[in-house]
Coordinates of C-alpha atoms and ligand atoms in Angstrom, one line a residue:
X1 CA 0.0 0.0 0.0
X2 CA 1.3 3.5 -1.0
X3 CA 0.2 6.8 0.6
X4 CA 0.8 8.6 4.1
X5 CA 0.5 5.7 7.0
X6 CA -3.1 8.1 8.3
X7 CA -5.3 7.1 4.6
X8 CA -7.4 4.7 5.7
X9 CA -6.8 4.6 8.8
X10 CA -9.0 3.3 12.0
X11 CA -7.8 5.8 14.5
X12 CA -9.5 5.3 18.7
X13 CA -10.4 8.2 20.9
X14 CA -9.0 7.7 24.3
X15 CA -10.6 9.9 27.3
X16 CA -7.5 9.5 29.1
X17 CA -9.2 10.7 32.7
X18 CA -12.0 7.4 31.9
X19 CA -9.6 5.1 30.2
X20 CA -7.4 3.7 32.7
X21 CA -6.3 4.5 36.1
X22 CA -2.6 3.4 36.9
X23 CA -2.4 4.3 40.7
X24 CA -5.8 3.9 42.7
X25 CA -7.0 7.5 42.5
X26 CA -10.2 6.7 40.6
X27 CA -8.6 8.9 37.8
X28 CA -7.8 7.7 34.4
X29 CA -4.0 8.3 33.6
X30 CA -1.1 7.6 30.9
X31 CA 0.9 5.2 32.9
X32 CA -2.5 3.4 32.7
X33 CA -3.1 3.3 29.1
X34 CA 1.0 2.6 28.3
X35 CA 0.4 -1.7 28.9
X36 CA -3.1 -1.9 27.8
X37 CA -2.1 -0.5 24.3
X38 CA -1.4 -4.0 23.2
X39 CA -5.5 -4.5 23.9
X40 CA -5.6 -1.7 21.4
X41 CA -3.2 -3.7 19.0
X42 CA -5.3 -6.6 19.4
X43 CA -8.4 -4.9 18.7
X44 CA -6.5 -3.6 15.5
X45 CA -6.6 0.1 15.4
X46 CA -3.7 2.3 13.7
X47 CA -4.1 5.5 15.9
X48 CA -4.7 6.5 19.0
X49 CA -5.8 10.5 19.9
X50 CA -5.4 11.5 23.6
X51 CA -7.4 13.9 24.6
X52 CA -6.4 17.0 26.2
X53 CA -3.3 15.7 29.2
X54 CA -2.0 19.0 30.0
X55 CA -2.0 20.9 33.8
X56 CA -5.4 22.1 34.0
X57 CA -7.9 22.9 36.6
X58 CA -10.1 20.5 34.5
X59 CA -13.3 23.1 34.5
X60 CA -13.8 21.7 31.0
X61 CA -11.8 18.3 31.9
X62 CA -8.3 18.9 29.8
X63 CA -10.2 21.6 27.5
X64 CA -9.3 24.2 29.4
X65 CA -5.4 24.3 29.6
X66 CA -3.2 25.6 32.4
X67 CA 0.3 24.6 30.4
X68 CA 0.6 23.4 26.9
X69 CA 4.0 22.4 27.8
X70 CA 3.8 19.8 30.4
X71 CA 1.7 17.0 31.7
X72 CA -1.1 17.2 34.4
X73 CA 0.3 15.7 37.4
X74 CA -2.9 14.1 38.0
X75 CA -2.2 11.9 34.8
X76 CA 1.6 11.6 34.8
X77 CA 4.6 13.2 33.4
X78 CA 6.3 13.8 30.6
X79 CA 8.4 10.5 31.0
X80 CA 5.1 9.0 31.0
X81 CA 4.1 10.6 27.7
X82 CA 7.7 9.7 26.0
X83 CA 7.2 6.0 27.4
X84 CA 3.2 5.6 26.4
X85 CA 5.0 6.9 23.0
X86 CA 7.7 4.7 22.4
X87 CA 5.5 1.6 23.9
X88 CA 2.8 2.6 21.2
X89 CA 5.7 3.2 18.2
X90 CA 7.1 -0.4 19.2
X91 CA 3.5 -1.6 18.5
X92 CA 3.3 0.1 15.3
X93 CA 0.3 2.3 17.0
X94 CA 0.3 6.5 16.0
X95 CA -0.2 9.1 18.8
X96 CA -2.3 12.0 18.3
X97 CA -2.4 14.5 20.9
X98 CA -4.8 17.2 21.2
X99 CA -4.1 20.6 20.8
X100 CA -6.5 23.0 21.8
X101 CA -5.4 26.8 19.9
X102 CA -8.7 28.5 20.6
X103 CA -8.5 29.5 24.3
X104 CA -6.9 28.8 27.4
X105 CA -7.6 28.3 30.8
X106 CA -8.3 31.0 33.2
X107 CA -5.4 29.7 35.2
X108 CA -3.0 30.0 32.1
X109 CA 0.2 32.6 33.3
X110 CA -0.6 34.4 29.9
X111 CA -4.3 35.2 31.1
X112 CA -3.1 35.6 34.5
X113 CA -0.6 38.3 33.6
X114 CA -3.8 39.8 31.0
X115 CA -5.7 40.1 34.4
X116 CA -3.2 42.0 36.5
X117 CA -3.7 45.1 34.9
X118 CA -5.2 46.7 31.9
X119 CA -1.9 47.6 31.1
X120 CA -0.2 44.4 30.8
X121 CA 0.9 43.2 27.2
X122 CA -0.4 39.7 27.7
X123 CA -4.1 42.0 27.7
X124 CA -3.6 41.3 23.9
X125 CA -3.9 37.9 23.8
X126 CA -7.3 38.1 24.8
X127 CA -10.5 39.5 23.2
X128 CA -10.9 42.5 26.1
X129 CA -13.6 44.9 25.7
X130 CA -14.5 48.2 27.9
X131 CA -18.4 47.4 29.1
X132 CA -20.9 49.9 28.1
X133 CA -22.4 52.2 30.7
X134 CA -25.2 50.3 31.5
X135 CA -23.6 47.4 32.6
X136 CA -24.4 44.6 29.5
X137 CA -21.9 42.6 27.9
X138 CA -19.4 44.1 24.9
X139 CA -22.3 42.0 22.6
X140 CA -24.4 39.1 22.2
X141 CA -22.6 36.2 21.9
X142 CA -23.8 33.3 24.1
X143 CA -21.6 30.7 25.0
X144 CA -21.4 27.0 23.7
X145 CA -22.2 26.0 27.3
X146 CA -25.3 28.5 28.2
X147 CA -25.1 32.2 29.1
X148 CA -23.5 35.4 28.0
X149 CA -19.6 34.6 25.8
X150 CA -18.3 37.6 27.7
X151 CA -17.4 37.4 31.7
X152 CA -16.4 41.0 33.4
X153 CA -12.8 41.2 34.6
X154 CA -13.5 41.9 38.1
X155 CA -10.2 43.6 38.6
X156 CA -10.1 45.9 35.3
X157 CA -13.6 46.2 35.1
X158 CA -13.2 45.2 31.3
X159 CA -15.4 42.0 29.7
X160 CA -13.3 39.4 28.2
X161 CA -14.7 36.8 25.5
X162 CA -15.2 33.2 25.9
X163 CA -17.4 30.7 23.7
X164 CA -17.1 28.2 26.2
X165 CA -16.9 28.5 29.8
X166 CA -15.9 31.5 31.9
X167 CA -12.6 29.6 32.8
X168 CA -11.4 29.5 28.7
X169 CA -11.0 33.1 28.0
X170 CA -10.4 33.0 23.9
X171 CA -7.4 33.7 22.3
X172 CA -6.5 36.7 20.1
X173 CA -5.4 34.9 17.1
X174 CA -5.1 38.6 15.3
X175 CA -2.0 39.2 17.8
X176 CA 1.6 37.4 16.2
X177 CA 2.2 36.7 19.4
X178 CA 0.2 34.2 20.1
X179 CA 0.3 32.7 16.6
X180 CA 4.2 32.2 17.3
X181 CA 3.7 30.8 20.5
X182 CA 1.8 28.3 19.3
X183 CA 3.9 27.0 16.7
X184 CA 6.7 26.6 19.6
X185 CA 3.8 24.6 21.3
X186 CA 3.0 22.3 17.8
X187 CA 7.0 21.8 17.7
X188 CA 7.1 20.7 21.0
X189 CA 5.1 17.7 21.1
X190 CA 6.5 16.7 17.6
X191 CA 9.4 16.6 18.7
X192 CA 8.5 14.5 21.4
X193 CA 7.0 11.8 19.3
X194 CA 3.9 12.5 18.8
X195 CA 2.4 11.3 15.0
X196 CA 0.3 14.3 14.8
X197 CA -2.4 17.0 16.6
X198 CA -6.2 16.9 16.8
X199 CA -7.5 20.4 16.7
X200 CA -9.9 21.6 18.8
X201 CA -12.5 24.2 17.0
X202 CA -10.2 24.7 14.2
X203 CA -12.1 26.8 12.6
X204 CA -13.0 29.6 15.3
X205 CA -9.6 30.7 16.1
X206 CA -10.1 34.3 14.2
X207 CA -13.0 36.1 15.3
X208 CA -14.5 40.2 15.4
X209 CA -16.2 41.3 18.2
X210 CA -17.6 43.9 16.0
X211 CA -19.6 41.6 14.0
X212 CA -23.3 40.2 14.7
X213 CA -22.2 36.4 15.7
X214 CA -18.9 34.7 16.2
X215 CA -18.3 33.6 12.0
X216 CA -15.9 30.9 11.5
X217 CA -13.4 30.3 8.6
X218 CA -12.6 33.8 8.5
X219 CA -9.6 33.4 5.7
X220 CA -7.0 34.3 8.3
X221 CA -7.2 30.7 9.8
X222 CA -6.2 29.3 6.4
X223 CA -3.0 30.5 6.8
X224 CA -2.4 29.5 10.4
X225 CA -2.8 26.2 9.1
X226 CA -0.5 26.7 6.0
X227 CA 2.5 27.6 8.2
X228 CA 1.8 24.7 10.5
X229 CA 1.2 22.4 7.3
X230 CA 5.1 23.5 6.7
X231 CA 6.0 22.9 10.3
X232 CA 4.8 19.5 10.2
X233 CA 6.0 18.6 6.6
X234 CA 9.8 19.1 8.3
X235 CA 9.2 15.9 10.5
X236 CA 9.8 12.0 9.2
X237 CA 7.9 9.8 9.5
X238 CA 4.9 11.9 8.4
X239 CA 2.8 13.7 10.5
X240 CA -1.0 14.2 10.6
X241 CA -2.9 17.6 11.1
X242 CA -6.6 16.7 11.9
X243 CA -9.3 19.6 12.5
X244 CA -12.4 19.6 14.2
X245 CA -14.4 21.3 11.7
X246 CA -18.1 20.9 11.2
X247 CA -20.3 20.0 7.9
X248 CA -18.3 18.3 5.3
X249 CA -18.2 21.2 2.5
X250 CA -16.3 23.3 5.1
X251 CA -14.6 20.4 6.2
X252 CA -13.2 20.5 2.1
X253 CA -11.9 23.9 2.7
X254 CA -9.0 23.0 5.2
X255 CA -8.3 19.2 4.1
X256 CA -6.1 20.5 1.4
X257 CA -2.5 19.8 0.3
X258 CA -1.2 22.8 2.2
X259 CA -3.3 23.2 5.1
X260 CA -5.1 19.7 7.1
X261 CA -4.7 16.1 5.8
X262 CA -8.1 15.2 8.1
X263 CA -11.0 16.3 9.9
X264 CA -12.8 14.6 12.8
X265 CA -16.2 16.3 13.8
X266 CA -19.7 13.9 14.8
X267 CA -22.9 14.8 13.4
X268 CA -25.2 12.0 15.1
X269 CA -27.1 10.5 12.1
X270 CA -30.8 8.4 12.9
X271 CA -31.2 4.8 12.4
X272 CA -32.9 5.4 9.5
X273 CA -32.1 4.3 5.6
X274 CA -32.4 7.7 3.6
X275 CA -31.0 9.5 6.6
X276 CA -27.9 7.7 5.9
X277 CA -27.3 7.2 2.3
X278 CA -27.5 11.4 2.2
X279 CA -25.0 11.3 4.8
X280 CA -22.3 9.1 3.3
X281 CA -22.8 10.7 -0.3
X282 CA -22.7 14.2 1.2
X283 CA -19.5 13.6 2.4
X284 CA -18.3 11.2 0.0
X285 CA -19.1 14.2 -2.7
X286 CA -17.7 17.1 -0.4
X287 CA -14.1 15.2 0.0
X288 CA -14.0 13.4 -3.1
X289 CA -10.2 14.3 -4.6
X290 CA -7.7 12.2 -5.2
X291 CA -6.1 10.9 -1.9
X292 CA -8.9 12.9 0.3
X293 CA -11.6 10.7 1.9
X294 CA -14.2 11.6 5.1
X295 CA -13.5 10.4 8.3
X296 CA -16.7 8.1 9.6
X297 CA -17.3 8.3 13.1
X298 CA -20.4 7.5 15.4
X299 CA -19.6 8.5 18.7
X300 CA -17.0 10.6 20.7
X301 CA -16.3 12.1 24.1
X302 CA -19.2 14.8 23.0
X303 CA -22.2 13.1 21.9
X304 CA -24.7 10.2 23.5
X305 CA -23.5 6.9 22.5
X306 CA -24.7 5.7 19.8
X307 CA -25.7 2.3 21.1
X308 CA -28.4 4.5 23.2
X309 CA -28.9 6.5 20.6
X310 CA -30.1 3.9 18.1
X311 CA -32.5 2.6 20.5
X312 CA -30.7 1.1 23.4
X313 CA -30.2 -1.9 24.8
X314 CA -29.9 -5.6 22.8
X315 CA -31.4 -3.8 19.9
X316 CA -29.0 -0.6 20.1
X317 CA -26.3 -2.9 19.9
X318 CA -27.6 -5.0 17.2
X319 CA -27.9 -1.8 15.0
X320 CA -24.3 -0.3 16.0
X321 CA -22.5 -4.0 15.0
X322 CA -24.6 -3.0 11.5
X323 CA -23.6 0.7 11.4
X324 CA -20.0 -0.5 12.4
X325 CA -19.9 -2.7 9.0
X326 CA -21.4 0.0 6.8
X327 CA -18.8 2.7 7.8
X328 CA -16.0 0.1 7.8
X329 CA -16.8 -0.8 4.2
X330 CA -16.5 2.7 3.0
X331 CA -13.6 4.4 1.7
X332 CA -11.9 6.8 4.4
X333 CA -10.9 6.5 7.8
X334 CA -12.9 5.2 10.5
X335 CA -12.9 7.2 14.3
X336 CA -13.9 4.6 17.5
X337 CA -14.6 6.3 20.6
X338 CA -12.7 4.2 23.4
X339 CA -15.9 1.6 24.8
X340 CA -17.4 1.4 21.3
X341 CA -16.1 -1.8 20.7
X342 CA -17.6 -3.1 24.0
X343 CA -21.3 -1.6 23.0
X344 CA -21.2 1.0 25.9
X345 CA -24.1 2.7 26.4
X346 CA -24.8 6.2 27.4
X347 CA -25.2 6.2 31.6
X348 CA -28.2 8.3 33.2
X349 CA -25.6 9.4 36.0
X350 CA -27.4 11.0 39.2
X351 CA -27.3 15.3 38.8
X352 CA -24.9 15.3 41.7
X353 CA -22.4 13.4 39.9
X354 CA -22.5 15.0 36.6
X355 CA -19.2 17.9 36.0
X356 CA -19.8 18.8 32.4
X357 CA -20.1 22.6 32.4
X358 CA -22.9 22.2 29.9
X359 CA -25.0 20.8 32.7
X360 CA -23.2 23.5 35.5
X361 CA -23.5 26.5 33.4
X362 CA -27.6 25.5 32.2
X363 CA -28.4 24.9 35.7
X364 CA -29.4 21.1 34.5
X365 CA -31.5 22.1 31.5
X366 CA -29.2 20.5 29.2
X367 CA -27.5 17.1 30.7
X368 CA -24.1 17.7 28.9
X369 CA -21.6 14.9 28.1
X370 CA -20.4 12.9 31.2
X371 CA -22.7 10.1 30.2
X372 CA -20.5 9.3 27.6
X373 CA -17.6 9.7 29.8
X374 CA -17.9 6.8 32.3
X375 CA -14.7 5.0 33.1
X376 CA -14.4 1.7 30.5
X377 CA -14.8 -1.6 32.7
X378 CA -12.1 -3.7 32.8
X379 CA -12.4 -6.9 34.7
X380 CA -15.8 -8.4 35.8
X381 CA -16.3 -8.8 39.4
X382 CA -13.9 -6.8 40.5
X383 CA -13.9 -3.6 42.3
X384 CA -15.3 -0.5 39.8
X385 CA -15.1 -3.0 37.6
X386 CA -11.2 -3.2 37.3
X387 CA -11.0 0.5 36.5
X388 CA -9.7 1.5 40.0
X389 CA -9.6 0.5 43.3
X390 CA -11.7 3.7 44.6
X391 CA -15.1 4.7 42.9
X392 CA -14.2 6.6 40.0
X393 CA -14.4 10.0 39.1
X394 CA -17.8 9.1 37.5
X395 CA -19.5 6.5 39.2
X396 CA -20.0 3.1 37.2
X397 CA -24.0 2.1 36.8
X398 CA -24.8 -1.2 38.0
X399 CA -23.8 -4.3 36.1
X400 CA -20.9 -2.2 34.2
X401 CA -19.1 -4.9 34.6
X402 CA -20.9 -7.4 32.0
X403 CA -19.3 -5.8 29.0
X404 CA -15.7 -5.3 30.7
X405 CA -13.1 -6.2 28.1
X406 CA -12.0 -9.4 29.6
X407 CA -15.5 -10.8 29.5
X408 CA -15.6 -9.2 26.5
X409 CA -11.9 -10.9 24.9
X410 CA -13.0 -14.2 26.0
X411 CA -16.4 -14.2 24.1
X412 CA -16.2 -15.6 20.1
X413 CA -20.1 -13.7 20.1
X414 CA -18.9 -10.4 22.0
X415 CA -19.1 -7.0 20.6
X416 CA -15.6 -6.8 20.7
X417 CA -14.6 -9.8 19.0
X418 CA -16.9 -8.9 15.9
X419 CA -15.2 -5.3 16.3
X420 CA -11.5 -7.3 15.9
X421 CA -12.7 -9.8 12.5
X422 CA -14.8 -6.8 10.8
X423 CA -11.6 -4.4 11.1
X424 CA -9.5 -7.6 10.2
X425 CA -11.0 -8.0 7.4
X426 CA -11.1 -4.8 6.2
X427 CA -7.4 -4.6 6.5
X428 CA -7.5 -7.6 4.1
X429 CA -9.5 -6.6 1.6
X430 CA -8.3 -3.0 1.6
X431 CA -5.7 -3.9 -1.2
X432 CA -8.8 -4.8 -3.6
X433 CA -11.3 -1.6 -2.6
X434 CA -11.0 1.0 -4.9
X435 CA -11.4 4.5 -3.3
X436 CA -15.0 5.0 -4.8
X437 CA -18.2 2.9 -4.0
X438 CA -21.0 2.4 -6.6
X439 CA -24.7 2.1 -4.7
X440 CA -26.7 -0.7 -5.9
X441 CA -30.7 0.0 -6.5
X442 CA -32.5 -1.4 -3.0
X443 CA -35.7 -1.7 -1.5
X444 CA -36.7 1.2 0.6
X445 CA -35.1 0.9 4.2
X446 CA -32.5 -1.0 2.9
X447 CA -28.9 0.3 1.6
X448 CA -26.7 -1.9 -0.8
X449 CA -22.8 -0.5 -2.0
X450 CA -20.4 -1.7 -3.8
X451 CA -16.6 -1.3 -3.4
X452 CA -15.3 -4.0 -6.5
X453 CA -14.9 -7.3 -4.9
X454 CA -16.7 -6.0 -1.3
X455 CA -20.6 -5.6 -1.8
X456 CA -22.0 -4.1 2.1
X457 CA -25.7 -4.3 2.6
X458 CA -27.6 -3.1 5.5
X459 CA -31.5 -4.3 6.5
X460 CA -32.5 -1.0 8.5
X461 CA -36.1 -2.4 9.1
X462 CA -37.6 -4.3 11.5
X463 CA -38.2 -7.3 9.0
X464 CA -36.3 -9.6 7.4
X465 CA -35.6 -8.7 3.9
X466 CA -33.4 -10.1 0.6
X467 CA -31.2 -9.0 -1.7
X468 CA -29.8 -10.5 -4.7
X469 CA -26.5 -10.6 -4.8
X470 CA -23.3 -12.8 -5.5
X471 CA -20.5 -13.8 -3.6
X472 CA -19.4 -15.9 -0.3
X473 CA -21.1 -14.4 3.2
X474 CA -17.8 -12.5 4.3
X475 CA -18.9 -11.4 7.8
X476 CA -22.6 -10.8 9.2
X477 CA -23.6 -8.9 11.9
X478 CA -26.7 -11.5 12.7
X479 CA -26.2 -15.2 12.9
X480 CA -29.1 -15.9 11.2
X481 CA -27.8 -13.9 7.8
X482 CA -27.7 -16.5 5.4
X483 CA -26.5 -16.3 1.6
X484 CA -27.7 -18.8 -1.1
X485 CA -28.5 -19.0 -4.9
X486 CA -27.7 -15.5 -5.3
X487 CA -30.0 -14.2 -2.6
X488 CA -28.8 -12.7 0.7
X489 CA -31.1 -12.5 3.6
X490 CA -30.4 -10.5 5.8
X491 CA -32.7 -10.0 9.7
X492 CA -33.9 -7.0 10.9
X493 CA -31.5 -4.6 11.7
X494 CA -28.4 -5.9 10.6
X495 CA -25.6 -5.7 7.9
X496 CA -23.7 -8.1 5.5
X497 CA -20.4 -8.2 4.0
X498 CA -20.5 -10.0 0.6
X499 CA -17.4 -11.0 -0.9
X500 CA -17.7 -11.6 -4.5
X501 CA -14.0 -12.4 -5.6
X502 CA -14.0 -15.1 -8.1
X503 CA -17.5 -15.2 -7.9
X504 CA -17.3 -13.4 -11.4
Ligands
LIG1 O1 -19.9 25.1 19.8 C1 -20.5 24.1 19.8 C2 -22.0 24.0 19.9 O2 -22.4 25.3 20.0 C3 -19.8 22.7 19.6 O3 -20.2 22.1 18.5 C4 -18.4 22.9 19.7 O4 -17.8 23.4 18.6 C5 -17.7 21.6 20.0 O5 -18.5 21.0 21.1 C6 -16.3 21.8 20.4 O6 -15.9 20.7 21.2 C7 -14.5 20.7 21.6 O7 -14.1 21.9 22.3 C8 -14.8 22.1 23.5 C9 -14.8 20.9 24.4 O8 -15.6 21.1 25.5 C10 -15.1 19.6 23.7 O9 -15.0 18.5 24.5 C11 -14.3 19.5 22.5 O10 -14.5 18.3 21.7 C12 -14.2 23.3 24.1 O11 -12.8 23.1 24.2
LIG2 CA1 -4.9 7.8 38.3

């Protein structure tokens, strides 16, 4: 196979605070991940992206950083990042780290110094504004997470922008400053290891308070990502540059020979035929150039899980083993959230556990994303499941245990072992799958493709259906699929692999 090692790739999101805790404190870490990334070698993944490992008061868990240069003492040190590195390089696994360009944390020394006086030249690396006599804000922005984007500097008696929570104070990409600084930070990590840099809200650095609502892609951004493009092109092997852009046509804007090679961003599609054909051929159409392909993903550390989300329970998981096979099949890279392959679900946690500041800053109208983010269950029987000796920073539901990854390795009918053979075999047949796919007229709620050899059809109803087609049964998500004389049938809610080499 030619091309740079990310085309194609299957990449895993790790939550390193829920993903495994190395010293009892009920807090995921990264000398826990370092010996369980031969689980994700086993599981057969290419990449792994950490999320946000840097000091930080954790207001927005990681998203809000303290210190782009170091790591939080609550998950290690920075000999613990160059060990999970070289462990994962020895395994032939990437590392992604996540970058997060468009604000900082309160706690940050740059905001700090920006705060001490209205004077102080680090004031410019923040959107300031001087409030109007009556005591609004500078505009009206609201935040992501609820309420007013502007907080008043107590001290200054200025207003300083933040589209997420009071504690991220944005960045003023117009200053050179700050875009200079951060190219010190991308250097830094490369040269430490890491394969590459998820971007957090790559698109929103550049903004004008002036202007009626917080645009993105102003052109400006383009060429931050140009120079780090360059930055990243000095370093062997290759390095990756992955945004977290939104919408696939402005996800084409940025993947681009000198800017991005990728773009990760979740736009939860229904169970539901139509729903998803439009989907896959918007993006397909969006990013279709030579050596460009969408990323498919169906959950991450933002969104419900999609087990839950497609209905829950044993017929939730039946549907995500489908949706697994139809991504898997397409052309592209493919993005697991960490517990995906062990058919988490999304967990109703009591209000007094939840952190999210989605829930903190809506008082509760909105629940926010912590169900997503319960620790991953290790070891059945044991204590939090294996995760930690303490309860965890999120507590575990009852029976969290039954899909703990032992239990889970040792079953030939697990969710994770049909995770292991479908991406197994899409590393064996990716030699043969051209970079297009071909859709093959179906019956309504029913989706049929064809990649060459690889035909992929999906039963989205809650009947049994059939669909003529030729080839050997490659992998079924249902046991019941069955393929003979030509005809494939296929249960309700579930998804077939068709093989059709030498089958003429
Ligand atoms: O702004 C949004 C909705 O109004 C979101 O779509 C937002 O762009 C997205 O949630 C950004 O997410 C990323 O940055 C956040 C962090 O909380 C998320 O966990 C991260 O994935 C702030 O850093
Ligand atoms: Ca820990």
């Amino acid at each position: 196979m030619t091309g740079p090692w990310w085309r194609g790739a299957v990449f895993y999101e790790i939550y390193v605070r829920s993903f495994a805790d190395s010293n009892d404190d009920g807090i995921g870490d990264l000398p826990g991940i370092t010996p369980r990334l031969d689980y994700l070698k086993r599981l057969g993944v290419d990449a792994v992206w950490l999320t946000p490992f840097y000091p930080s008061p954790q207001k927005d868990h990681g998203y809000d950083v303290a210190d782009y240069y170091d790591v939080n003492p609550e998950y290690g040190t920075l000999q613990d990042f160059d060990r999970l590195t070289q462990r994962a390089h020895e395994l032939g696994l990437k590392v992604l780290v996540d970058l997060v360009p468009n604000h900082t944390s309160d706690q940050h020394r740059w905001f700090q110094a920006a705060i001490s006086s209205p004077d102080d030249p680090h004031r410019a690396f923040y959107h300031f504004a001087v409030a109007p006599a009556d005591g609004s804000p500078p505009n009206n922005w609201r935040s992501a997470f609820g309420g007013p984007a502007w907080e008043r500097d107590e001290k200054g008696g200025a207003w300083y922008l933040h589209l997420f929570a009071p504690e991220q104070p944005d960045l003023n990409w117009w200053n050179p400053e700050v875009r200079t600084e951060f190219e010190q930070i991308l250097k830094f990590w490369l040269d430490r290891g890491a394969d590459g840099y998820r971007i957090d809200v790559a698109s929103a650095l550049f903004k004008r308070p002036e202007s009626p609502s917080p645009a993105r892609d102003l052109p400006e951004v383009h060429d931050v990502y140009r120079r780090w493009r360059n930055l990243a092109d000095a370093y062997r092997p290759e390095r990756v540059l992955v945004g977290e852009i939104f919408g696939s046509q402005r996800q084409a804007r940025y993947i681009q020979p000198d800017q991005l090679n990728l773009a990760f961003a979740l736009i939860p599609v229904p169970w539901n035929a139509n729903r998803w054909k439009r989907w896959i051929e918007d993006d397909m159409h969006a990013l279709h150039r030579p050596g460009v392909a969408p990323t498919w993903d169906l959950s991450n550390h933002d969104v419900i899980r999609h087990v839950t989300r497609f209905g829950g329970g044993s017929l939730g998981r039946r549907r995500a083993r489908a949706a697994l096979l139809l991504l898997l099949g397409l052309p592209g890279q493919v993005l697991l959230f960490q517990g995906d392959e062990l058919g988490l679900e999304e967990v109703d946690l009591p209000p007094e556990a939840r952190q999210d500041p989605i829930f903190i800053h809506t008082q509760g109208r909105y629940l926010g994303r912590d169900g997503c983010r319960v620790p991953l269950p290790w070891l059945k029987g044991a204590a939090n499941a294996g995760f930690s000796a303490v309860e965890p920073w999120l507590p575990m539901p009852p029976g969290w245990d039954r899909s703990a990854v032992a239990t889970e390795e040792a079953s030939a009918t697990s969710m994770l072992t049909f995770y292991k053979r479908a991406i197994a075999l899409r590393r064996r047949l990716s030699p043969w799958l051209p970079p297009e796919i071909r859709w093959v007229p179906a019956k309504a709620g029913t989706l049929v493709y064809r990649r060459e050899r690889l035909s992929v059809a999906c039963n989205f109803q809650a009947r049994l259906v059939r669909i003529p087609v030729r080839g050997r049964l490659a992998l079924a998500t249902a046991p019941l699929a069955r393929l003979k004389d030509g005809w494939l049938t296929l249960p309700p809610n579930s998804a077939a692999w068709v093989d059709s080499a030498g089958a003429g």
